[in-house]
PDB file of C-alpha atoms and ligand atoms in Angstrom:
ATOM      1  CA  UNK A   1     -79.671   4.845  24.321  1.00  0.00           C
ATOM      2  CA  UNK A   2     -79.920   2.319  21.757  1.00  0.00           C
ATOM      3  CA  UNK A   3     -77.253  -0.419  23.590  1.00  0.00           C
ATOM      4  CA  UNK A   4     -75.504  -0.656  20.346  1.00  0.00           C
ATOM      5  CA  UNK A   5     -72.289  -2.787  20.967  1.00  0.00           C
ATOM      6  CA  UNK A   6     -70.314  -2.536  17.827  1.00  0.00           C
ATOM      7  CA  UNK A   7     -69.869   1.241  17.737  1.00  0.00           C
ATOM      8  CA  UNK A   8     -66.302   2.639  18.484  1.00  0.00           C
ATOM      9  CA  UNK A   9     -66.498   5.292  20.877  1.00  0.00           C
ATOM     10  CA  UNK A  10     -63.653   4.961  22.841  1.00  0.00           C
ATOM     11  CA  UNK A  11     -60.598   4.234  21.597  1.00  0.00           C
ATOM     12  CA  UNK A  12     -57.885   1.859  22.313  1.00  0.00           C
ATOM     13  CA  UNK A  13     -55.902   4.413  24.465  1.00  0.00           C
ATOM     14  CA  UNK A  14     -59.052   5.457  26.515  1.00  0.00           C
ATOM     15  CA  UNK A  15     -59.869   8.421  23.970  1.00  0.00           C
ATOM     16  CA  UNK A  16     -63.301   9.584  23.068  1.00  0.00           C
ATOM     17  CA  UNK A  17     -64.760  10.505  19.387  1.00  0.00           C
ATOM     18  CA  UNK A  18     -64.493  14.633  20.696  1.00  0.00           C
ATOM     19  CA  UNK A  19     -60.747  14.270  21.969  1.00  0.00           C
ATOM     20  CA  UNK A  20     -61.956  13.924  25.864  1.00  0.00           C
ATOM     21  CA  UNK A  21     -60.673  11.260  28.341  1.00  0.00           C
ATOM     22  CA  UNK A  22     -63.610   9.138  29.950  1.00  0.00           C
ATOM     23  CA  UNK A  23     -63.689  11.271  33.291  1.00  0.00           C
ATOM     24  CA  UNK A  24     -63.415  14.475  30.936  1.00  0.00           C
ATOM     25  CA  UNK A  25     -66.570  16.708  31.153  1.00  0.00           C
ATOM     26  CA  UNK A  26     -67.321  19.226  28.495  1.00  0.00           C
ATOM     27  CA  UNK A  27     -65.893  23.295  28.306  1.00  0.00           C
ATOM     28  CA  UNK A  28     -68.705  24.251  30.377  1.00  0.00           C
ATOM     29  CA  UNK A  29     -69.001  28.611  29.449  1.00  0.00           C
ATOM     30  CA  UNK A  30     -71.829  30.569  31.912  1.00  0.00           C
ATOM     31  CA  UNK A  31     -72.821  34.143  31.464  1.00  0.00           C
ATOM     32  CA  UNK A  32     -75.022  35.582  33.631  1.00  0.00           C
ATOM     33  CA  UNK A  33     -77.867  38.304  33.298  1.00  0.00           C
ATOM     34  CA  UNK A  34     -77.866  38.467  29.441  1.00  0.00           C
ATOM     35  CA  UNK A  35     -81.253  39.424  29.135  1.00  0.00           C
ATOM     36  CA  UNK A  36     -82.601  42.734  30.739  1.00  0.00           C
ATOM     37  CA  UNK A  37     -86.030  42.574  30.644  1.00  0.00           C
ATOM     38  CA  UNK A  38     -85.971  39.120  32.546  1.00  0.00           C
ATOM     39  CA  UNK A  39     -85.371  39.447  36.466  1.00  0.00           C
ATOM     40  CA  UNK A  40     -82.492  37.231  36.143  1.00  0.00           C
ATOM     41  CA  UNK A  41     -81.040  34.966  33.635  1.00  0.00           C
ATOM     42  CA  UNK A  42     -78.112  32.729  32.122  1.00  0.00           C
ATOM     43  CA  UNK A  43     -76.361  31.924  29.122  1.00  0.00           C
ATOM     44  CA  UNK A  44     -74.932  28.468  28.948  1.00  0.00           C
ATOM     45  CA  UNK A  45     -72.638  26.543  26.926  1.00  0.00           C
ATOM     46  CA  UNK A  46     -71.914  22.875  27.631  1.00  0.00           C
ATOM     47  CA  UNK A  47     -69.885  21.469  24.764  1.00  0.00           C
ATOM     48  CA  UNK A  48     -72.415  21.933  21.668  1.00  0.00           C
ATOM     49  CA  UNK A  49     -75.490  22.505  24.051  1.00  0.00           C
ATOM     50  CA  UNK A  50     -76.469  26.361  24.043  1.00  0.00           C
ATOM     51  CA  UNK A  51     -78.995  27.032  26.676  1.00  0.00           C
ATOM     52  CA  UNK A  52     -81.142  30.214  27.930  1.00  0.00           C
ATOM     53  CA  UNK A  53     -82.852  30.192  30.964  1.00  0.00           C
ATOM     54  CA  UNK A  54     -84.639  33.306  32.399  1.00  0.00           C
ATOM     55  CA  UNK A  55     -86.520  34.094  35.563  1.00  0.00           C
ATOM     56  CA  UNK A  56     -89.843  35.988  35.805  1.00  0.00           C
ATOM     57  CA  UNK A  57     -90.670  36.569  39.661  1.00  0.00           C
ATOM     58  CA  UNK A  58     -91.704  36.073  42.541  1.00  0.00           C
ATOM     59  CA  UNK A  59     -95.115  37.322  41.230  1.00  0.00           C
ATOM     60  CA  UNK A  60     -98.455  36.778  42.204  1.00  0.00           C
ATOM     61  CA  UNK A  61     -99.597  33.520  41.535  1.00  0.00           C
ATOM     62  CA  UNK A  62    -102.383  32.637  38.639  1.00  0.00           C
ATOM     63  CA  UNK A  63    -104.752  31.350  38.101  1.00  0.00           C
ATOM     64  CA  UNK A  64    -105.151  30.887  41.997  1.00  0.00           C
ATOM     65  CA  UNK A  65    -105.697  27.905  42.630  1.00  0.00           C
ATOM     66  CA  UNK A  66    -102.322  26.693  42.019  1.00  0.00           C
ATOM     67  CA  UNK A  67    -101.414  29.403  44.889  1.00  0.00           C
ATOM     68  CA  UNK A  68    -100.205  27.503  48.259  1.00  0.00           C
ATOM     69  CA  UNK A  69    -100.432  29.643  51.343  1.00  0.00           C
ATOM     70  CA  UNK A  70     -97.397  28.589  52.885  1.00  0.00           C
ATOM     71  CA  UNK A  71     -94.887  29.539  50.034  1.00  0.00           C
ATOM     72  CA  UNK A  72     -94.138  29.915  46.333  1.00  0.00           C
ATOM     73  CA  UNK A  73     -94.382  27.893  44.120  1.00  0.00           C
ATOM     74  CA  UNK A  74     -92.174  27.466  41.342  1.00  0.00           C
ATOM     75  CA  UNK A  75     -93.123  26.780  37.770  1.00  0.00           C
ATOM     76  CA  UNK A  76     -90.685  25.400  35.345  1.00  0.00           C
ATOM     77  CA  UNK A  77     -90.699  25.553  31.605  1.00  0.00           C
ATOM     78  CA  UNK A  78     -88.094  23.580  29.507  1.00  0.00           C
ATOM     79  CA  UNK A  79     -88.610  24.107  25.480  1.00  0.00           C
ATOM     80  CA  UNK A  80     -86.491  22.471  23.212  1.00  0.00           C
ATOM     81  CA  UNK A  81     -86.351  25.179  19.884  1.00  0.00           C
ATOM     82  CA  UNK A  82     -87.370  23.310  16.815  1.00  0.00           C
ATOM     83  CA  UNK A  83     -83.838  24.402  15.128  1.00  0.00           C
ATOM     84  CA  UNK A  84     -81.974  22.694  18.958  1.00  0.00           C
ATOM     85  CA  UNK A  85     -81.778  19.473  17.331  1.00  0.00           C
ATOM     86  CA  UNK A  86     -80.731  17.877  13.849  1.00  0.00           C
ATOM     87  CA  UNK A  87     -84.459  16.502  12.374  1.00  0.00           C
ATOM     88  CA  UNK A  88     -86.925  19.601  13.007  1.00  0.00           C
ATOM     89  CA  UNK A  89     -88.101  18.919  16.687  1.00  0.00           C
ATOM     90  CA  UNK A  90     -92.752  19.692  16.540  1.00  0.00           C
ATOM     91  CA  UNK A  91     -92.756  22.748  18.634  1.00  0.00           C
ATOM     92  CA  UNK A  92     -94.521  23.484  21.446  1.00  0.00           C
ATOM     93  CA  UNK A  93     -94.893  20.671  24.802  1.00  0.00           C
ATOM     94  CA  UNK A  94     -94.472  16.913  24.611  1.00  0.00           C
ATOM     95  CA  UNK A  95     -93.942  14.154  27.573  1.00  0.00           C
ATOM     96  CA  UNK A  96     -90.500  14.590  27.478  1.00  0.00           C
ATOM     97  CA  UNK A  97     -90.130  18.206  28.084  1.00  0.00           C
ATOM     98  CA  UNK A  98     -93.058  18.165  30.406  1.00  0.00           C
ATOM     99  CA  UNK A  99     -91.228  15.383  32.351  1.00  0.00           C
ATOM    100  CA  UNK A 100     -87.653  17.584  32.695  1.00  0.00           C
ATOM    101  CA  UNK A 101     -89.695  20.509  33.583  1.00  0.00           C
ATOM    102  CA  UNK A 102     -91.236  18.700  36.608  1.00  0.00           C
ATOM    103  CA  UNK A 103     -87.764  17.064  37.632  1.00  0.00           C
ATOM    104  CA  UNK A 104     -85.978  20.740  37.343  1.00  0.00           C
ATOM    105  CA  UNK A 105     -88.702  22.287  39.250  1.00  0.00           C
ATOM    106  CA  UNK A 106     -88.820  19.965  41.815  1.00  0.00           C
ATOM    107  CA  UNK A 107     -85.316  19.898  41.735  1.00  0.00           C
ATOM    108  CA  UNK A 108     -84.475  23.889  41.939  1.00  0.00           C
ATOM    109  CA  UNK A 109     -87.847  23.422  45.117  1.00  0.00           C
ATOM    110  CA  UNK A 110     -84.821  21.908  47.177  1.00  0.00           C
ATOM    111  CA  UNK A 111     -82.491  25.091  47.513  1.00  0.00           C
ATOM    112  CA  UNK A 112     -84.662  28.136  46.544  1.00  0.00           C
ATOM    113  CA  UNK A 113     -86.057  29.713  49.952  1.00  0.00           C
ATOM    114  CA  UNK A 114     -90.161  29.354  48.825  1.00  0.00           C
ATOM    115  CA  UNK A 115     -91.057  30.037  52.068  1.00  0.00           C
ATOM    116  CA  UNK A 116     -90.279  33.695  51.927  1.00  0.00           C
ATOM    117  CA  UNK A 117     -92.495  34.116  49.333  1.00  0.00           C
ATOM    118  CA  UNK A 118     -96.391  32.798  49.960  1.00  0.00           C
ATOM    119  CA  UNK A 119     -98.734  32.522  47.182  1.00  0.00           C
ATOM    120  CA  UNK A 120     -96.499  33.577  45.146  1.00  0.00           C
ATOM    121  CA  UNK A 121     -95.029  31.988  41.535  1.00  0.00           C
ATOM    122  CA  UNK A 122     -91.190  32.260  40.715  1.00  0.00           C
ATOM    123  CA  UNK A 123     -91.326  31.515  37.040  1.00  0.00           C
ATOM    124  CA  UNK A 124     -88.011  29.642  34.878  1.00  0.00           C
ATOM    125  CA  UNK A 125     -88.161  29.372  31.199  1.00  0.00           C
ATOM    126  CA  UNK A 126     -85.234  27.430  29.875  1.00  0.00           C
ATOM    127  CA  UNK A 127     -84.787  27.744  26.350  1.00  0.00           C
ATOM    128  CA  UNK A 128     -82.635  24.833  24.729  1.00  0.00           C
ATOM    129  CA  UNK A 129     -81.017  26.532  21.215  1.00  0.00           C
ATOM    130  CA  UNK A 130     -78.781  23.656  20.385  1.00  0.00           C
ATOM    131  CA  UNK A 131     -78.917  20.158  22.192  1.00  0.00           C
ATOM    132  CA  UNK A 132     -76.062  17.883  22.052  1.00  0.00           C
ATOM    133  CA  UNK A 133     -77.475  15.435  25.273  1.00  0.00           C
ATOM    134  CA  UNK A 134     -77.485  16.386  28.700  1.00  0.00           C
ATOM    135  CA  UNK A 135     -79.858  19.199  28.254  1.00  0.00           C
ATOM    136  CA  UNK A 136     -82.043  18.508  31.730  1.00  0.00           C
ATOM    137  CA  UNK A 137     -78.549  19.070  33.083  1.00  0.00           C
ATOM    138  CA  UNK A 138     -77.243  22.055  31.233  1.00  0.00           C
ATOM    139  CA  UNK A 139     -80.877  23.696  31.782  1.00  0.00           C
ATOM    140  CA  UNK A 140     -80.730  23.186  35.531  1.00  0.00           C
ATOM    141  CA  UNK A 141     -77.157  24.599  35.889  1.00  0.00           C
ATOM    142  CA  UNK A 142     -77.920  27.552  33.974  1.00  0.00           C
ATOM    143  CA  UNK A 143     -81.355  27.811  35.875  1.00  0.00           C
ATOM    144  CA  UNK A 144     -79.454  27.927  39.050  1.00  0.00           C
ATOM    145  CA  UNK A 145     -77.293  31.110  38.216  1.00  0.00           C
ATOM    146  CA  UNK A 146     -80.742  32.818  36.669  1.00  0.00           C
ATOM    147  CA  UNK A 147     -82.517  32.722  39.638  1.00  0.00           C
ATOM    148  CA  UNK A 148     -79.297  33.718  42.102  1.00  0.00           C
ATOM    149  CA  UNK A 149     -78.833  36.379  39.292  1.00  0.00           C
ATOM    150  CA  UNK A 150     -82.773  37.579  39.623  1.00  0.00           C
ATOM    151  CA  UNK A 151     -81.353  37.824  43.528  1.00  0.00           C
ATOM    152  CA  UNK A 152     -83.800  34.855  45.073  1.00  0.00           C
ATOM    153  CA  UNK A 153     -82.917  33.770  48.280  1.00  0.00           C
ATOM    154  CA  UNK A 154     -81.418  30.008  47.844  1.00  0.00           C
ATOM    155  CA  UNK A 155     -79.807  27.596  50.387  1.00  0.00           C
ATOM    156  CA  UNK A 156     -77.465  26.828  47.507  1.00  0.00           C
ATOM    157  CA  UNK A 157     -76.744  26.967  43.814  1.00  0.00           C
ATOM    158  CA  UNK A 158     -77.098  23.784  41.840  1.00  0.00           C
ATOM    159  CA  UNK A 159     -74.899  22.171  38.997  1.00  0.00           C
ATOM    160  CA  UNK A 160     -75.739  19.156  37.601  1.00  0.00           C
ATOM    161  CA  UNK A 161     -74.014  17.160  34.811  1.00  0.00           C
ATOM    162  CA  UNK A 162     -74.707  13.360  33.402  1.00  0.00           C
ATOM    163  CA  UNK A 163     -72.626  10.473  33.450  1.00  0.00           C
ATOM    164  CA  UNK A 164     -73.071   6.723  32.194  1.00  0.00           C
ATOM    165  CA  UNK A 165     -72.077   3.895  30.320  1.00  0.00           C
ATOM    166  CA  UNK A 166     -71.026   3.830  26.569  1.00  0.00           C
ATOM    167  CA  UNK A 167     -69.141   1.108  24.469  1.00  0.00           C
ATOM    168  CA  UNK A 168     -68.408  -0.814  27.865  1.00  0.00           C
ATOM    169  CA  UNK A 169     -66.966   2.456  29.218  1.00  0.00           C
ATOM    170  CA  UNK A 170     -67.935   4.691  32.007  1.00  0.00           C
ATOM    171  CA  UNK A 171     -68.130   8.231  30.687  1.00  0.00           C
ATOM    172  CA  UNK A 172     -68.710  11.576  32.013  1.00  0.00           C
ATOM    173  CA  UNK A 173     -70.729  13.588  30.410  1.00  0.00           C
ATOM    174  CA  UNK A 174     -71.732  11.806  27.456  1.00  0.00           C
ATOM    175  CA  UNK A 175     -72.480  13.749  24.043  1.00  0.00           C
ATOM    176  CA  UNK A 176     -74.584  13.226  21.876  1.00  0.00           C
ATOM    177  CA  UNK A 177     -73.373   9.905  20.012  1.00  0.00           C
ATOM    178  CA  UNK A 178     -72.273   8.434  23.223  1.00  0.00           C
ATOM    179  CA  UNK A 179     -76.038   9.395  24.650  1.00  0.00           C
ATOM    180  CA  UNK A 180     -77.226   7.877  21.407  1.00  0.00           C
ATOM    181  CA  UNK A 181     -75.641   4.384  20.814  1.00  0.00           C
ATOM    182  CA  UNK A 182     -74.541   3.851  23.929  1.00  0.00           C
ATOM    183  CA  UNK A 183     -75.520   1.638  27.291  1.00  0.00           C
ATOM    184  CA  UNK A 184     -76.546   3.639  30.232  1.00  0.00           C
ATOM    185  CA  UNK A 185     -76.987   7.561  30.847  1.00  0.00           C
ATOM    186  CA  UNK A 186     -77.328   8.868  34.849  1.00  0.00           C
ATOM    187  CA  UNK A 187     -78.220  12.509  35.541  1.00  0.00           C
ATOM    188  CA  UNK A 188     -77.185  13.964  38.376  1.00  0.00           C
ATOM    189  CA  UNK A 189     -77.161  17.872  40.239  1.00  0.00           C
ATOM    190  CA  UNK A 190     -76.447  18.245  43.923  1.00  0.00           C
ATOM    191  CA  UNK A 191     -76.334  20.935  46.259  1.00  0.00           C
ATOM    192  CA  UNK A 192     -72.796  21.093  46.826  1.00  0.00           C
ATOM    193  CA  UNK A 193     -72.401  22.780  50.074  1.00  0.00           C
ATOM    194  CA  UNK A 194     -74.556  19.324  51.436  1.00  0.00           C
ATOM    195  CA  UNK A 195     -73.699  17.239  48.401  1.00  0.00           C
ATOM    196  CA  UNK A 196     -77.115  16.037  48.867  1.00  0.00           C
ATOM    197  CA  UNK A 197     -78.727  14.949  45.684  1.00  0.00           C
ATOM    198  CA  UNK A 198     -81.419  16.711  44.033  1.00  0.00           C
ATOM    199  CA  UNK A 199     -81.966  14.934  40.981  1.00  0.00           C
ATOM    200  CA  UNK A 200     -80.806  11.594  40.161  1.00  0.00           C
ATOM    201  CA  UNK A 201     -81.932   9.801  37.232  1.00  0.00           C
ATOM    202  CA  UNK A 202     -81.163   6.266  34.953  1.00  0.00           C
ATOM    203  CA  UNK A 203     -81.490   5.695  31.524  1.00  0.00           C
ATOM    204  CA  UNK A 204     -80.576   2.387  30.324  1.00  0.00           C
ATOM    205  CA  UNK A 205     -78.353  -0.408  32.614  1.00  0.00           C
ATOM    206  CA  UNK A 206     -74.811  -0.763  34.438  1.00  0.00           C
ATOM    207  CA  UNK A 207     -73.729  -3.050  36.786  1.00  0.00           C
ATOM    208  CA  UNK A 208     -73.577  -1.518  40.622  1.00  0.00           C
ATOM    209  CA  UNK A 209     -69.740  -1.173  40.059  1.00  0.00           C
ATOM    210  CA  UNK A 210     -70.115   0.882  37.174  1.00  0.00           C
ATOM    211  CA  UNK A 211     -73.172   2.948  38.883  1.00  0.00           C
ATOM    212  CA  UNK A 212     -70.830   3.774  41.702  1.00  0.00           C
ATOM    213  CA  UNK A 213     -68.167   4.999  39.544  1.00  0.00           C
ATOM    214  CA  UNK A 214     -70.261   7.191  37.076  1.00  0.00           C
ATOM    215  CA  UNK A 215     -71.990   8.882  40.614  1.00  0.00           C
ATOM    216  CA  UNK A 216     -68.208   9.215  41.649  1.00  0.00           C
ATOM    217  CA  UNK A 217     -67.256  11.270  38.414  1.00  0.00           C
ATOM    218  CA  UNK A 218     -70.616  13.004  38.074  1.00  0.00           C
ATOM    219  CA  UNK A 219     -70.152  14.272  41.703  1.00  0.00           C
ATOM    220  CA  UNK A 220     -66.513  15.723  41.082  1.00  0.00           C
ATOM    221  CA  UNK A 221     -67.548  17.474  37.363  1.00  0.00           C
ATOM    222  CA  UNK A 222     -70.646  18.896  39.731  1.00  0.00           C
ATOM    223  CA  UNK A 223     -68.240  20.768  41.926  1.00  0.00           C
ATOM    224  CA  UNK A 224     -66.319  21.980  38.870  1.00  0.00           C
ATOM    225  CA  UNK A 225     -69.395  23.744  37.445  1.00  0.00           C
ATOM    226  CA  UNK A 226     -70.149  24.713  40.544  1.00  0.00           C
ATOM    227  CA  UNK A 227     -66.791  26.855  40.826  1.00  0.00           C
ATOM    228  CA  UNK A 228     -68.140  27.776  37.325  1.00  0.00           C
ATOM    229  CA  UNK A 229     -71.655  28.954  38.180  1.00  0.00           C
ATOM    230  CA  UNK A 230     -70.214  30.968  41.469  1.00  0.00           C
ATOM    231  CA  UNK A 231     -67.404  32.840  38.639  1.00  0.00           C
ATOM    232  CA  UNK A 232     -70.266  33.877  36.528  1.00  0.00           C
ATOM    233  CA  UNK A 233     -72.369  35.656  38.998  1.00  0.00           C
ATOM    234  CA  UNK A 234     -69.170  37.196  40.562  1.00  0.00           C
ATOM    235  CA  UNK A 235     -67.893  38.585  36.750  1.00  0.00           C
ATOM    236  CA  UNK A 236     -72.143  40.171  36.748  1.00  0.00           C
ATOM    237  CA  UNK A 237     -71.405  41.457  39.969  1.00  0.00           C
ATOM    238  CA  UNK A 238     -68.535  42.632  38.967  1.00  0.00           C
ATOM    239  CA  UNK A 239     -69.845  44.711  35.745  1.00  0.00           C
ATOM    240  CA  UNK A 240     -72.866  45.847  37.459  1.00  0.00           C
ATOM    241  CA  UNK A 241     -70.727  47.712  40.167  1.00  0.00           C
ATOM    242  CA  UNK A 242     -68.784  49.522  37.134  1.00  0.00           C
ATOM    243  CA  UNK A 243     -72.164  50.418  35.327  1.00  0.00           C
ATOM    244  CA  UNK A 244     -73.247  51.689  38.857  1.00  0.00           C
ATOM    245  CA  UNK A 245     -70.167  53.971  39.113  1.00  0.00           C
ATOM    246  CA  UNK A 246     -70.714  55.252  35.484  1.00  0.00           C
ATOM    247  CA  UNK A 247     -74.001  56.680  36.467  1.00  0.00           C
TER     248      UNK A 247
HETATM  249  O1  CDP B 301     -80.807  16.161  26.766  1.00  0.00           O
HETATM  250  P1  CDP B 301     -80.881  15.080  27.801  1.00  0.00           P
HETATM  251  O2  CDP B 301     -79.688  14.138  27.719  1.00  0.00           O
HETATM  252  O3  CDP B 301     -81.103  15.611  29.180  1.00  0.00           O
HETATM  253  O4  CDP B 301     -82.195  14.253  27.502  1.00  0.00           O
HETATM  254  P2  CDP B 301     -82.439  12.955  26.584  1.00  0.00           P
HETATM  255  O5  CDP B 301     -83.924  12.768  26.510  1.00  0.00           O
HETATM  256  O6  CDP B 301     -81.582  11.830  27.069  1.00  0.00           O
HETATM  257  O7  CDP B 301     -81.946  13.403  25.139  1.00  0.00           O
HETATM  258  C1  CDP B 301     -80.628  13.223  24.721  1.00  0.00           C
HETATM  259  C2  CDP B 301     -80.387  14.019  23.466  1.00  0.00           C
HETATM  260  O8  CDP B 301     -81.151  13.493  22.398  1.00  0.00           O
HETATM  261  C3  CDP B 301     -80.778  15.483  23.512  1.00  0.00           C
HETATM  262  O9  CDP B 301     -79.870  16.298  24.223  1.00  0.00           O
HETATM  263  C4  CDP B 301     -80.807  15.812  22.047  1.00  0.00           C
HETATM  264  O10 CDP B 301     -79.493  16.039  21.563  1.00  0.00           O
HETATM  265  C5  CDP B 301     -81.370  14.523  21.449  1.00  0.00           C
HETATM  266  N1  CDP B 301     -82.818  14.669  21.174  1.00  0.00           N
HETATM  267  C6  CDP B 301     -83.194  14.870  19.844  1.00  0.00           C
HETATM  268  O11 CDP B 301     -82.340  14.890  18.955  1.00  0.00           O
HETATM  269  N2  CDP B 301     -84.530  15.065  19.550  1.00  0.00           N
HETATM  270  C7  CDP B 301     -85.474  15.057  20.513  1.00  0.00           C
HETATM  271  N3  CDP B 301     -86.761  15.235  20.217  1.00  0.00           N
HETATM  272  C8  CDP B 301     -85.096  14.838  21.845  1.00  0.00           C
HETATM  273  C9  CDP B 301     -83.748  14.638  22.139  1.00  0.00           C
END
């Protein structure tokens, strides 16, 4: 978010650098359940972002005093690989991925029925392999369909997907260059059968206009994924009934 003016990123008729229109999101691909010895998990491809996010749980929690009597709790890991991004990212935790691992926890706390499940943990590992910008985004989406796909109760499934500002533009969805030189970046994921919001975030500035239209846009691509999400856990569904039938 460097606020760079003289970069081209949107052309003349209204085109982006990757061929989209400014209220264009990315091909958004989901596949649920890839891993087996996970209790659910999610495959997910938004544009160049690759993403991997399993679910380990509900399980007693440790160590114990992290344990709340009154329901689980729900610990969130988000690792960016040290190959995800183009210089060699130090492995292991750092503010940033400690910060999207509190706002996707917190986030995913909203819709996931903890109450069910006292002093227990329900575990998400999100695994970014390539990052392209909007990772806190793709990671929640695909953390969503993990833990329907490990069968957790939930109020709701949540996509999320960024929006923002970018060589005097509002953009959905921004990619990488856009993220990098350009003016403003908003997060968002909702639940969408409320469309209340469970994460909202701002990165850099826009007038209230141009707030108003990005949350517009970001809200519509939300219920597109959404319809994505809910086609990826019916196509699991789908295959696990013929594996059943095969045994
Ligand atoms: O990924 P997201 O947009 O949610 O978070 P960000 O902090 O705004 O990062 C934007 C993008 O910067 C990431 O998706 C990566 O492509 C890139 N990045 C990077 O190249 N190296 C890092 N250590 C962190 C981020």
């Amino acid at each position: 978010m460097s606020g760079q003016t003289d970069m081209i990123l949107v052309d003349k008729k209204g085109m982006r650098i990757d061929g989209r229109k400014t209220d264009e999101h990315r091909p958004v691909h989901i596949e649920a359940g890839v891993l087996s010895n996970a209790d659910g998990s999610a495959y997910l491809e938004i544009g160049k972002n690759k993403v991997l996010a399993a679910v380990y749980g509900p399980r007693e929690c440790h160590p114990r005093h992290l344990q709340d009597p009154t329901k689980a709790i729900i610990q969130c890991k988000y690792n960016m690989e040290a190959f995800s991004v183009s210089d060699r990212k130090r492995p292991g935790p750092d503010r940033r991925s400690i910060e999207i691992s509190k706002i996707i926890a917190e986030a995913l706390e909203r819709v996931v029925l903890t109450e069910l499940y006292p002093r227990a943990s329900i575990d998400v590992y999100i695994e970014i392999l390539q990052a392209n910008a909007g990772t806190r985004c793709a990671g929640l989406t695909a953390a969503s369909v993990a833990l329907a796909d490990a069968g957790i109760p939930m109020r709701d499934i949540i996509p999320a997907v960024a929006a923002g500002k970018a060589d005097g533009h509002v953009l959905l969805d921004l990619n990488k260059e856009e993220d990098n030189y350009g003016q403003a970046d908003v997060p968002l994921a909702i639940v969408p059968s409320t469309d209340e919001i469970v994460l909202l975030q701002m990165d850099g500035n826009m007038t209230r206009k141009e707030f108003d239209k990005a949350l517009d846009m970001a809200f519509g691509a939300c219920h597109e994924i959404y319809e994505i999400q809910k086609t990826a856990l019916k196509e699991r569904y789908a295959v696990s009934k013929e594996d059943d039938g095969d045994e």
